[in-house]
Structure formats: C-alpha cells, structure tokens
Short mmCIF file of C-alpha atoms in Angstrom, two decimals:
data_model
loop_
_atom_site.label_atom_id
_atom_site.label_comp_id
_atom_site.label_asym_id
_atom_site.label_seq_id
_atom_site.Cartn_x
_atom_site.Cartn_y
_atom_site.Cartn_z
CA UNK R 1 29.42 69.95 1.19
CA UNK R 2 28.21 69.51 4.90
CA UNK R 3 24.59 69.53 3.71
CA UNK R 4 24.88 67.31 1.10
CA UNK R 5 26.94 64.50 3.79
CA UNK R 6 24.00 65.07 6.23
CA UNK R 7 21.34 64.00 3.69
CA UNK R 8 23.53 61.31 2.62
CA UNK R 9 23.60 60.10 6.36
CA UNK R 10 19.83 60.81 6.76
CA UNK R 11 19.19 58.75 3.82
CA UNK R 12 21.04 55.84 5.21
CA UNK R 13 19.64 55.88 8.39
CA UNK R 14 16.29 55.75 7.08
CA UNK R 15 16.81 52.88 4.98
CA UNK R 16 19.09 50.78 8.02
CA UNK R 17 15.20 52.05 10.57
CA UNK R 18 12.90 50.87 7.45
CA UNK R 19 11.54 46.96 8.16
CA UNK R 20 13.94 44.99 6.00
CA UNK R 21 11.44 42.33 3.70
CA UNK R 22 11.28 38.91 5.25
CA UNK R 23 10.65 35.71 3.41
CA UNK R 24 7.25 34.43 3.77
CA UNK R 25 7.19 31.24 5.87
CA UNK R 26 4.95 29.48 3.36
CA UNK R 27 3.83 29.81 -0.38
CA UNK R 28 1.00 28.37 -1.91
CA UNK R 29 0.24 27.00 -5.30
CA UNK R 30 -2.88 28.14 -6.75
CA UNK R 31 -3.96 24.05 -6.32
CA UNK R 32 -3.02 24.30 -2.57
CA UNK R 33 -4.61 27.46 -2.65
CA UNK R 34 -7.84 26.36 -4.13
CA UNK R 35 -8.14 23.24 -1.89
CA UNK R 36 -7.26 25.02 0.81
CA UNK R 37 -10.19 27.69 -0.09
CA UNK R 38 -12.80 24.73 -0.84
CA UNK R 39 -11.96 22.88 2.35
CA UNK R 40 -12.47 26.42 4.46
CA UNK R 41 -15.58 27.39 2.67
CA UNK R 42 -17.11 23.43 3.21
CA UNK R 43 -16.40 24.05 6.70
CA UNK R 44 -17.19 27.32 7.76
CA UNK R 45 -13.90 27.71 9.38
CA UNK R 46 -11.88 31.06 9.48
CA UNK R 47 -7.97 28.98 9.00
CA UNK R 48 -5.92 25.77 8.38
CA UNK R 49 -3.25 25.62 10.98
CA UNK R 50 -0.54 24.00 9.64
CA UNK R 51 1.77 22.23 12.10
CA UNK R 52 4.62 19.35 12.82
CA UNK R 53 4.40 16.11 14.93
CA UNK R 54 6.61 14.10 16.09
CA UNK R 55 6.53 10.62 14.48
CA UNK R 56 7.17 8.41 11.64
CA UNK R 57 10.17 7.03 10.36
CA UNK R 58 11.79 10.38 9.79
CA UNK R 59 11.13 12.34 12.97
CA UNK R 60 8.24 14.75 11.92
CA UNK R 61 5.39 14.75 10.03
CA UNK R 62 3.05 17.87 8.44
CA UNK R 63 -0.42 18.03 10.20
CA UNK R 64 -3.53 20.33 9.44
CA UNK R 65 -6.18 21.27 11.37
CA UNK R 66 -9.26 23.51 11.07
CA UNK R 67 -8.91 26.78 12.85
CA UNK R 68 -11.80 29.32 14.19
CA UNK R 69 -9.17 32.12 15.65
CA UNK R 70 -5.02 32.91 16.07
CA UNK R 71 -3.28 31.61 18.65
CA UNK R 72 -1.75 34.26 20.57
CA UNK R 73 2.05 32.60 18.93
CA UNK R 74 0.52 31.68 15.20
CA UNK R 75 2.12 33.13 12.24
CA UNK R 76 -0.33 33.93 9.72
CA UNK R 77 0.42 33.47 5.95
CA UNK R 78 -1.95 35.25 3.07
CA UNK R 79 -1.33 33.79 -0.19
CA UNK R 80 -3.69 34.03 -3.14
CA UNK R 81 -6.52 35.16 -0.99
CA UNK R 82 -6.48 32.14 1.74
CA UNK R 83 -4.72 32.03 5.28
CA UNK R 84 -3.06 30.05 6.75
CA UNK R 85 -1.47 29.80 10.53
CA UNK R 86 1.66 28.05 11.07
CA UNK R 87 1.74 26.94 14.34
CA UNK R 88 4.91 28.63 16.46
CA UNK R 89 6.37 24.80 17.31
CA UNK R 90 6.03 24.00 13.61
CA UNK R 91 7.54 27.86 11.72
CA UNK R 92 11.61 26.67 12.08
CA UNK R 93 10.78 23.31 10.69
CA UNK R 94 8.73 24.92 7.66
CA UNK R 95 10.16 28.29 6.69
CA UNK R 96 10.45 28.41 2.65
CA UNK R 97 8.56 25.71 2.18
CA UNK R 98 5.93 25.49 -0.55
CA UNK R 99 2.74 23.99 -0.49
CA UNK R 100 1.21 21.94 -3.37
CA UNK R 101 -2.14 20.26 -3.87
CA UNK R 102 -1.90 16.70 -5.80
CA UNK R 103 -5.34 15.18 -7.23
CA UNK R 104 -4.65 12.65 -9.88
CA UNK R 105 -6.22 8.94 -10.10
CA UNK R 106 -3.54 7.28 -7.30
CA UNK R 107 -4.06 10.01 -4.62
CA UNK R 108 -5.35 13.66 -3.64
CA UNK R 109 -3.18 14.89 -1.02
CA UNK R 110 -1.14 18.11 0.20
CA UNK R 111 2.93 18.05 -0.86
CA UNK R 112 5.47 19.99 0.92
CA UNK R 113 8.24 20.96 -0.82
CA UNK R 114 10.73 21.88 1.87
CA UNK R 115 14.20 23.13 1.62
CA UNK R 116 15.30 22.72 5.24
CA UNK R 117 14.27 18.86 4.90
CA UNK R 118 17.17 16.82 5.03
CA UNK R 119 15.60 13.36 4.72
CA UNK R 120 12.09 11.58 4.32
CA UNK R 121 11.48 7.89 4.88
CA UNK R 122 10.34 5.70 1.99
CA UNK R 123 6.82 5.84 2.36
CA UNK R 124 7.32 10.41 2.29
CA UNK R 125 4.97 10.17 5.10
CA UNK R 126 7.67 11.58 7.44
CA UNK R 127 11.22 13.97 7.67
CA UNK R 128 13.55 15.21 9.44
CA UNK R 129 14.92 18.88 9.58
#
C-alpha cells in the first residue's frame, strides 16, 4: 500500500517538474511560409524579425525586417521549415497570432490574424491590443 502511494506521488511530481507545452507565439500558413522562405533565400538573410510600431490610426502597426543573427531578447518561431524572431517589445502584442500571405490581382501582402486585437482602423493598416 505504502509503495504503491509513493509511486503515485513520484509520478505526480514528475509530471508537475516536466516543462508544461506553451503555445507558439506565431503560426504560419504554408503561403506565409513560402514567402517568407523566397524573401530569405532572395536575400541571403538568416531571419524576418517581426515586430510592432507605434502609429496609425489604431495605435500599432506589424513591421518586418531582415535579420542576420538573434537578439539577445528575440523569440524565435520554426514553422514549416522557416524562422522567424519576434522581437521582445512586439511578443505580448502578437502571441496566437497567425500569419498569412495574400497574392491576388488587388494586392500581395502579409495578414495577421490576431486574437488579442481589439480594433483596426479602416484602412487595416493599424490596431490596437
């Protein structure tokens, strides 16, 4: 009886000391993921650091850069075999989000879909958290 409560309460606490799974900051479509590969490639860059300013309508708009290293602070996200760094000033205003690649005849851009948005302005150029 003793032995079997004692692996019962081993069990338990090795399951509470295991790293619990975390959500992954960003997903990628395989578009985004494509584009994103493409863009890399063209450049001969190692990332695209994806980030948050402040301005437009809304507050905050998405900006990406071309990356040769991690910042000391970037998170890095793998998704369908391309990386991305979210920038540490930008992760609270993009965590869940998921990133889409648009290319029809009225535009070729990247979309955010992003559930901690709570607003965009009318143009979608810009939101707020």
């Amino acid at each position: 009886m003793v032995s079997g409560s004692l692996s019962m309460l081993a069990k338990a606490l090795a399951e509470r000391a295991a790293p619990s799974a975390r959500r992954q900051a960003l997903t990628l479509t395989e578009a985004a993921a494509a584009r994103i590969r493409q863009l890399v490639d063209m450049r001969e860059k190692t990332f695209l650091r994806l980030g948050v300013k402040a301005r437009g309508c809304s507050g905050l708009s998405y900006t990406l850069n071309y990356a040769d290293e991690k910042g000391k602070f970037d998170e890095v996200v793998e998704d369908k075999g391309v990386r991305v760094l979210i920038d540490p000033k930008a992760l609270m205003h993009v965590i869940g989000t998921e990133m889409d690649f648009v290319d029809n005849r009225l535009m070729s851009e990247f979309v955010f879909i992003n559930p901690n948005s709570r607003g965009e302005c009318g143009c979608g150029e810009s939101f707020m958290t």
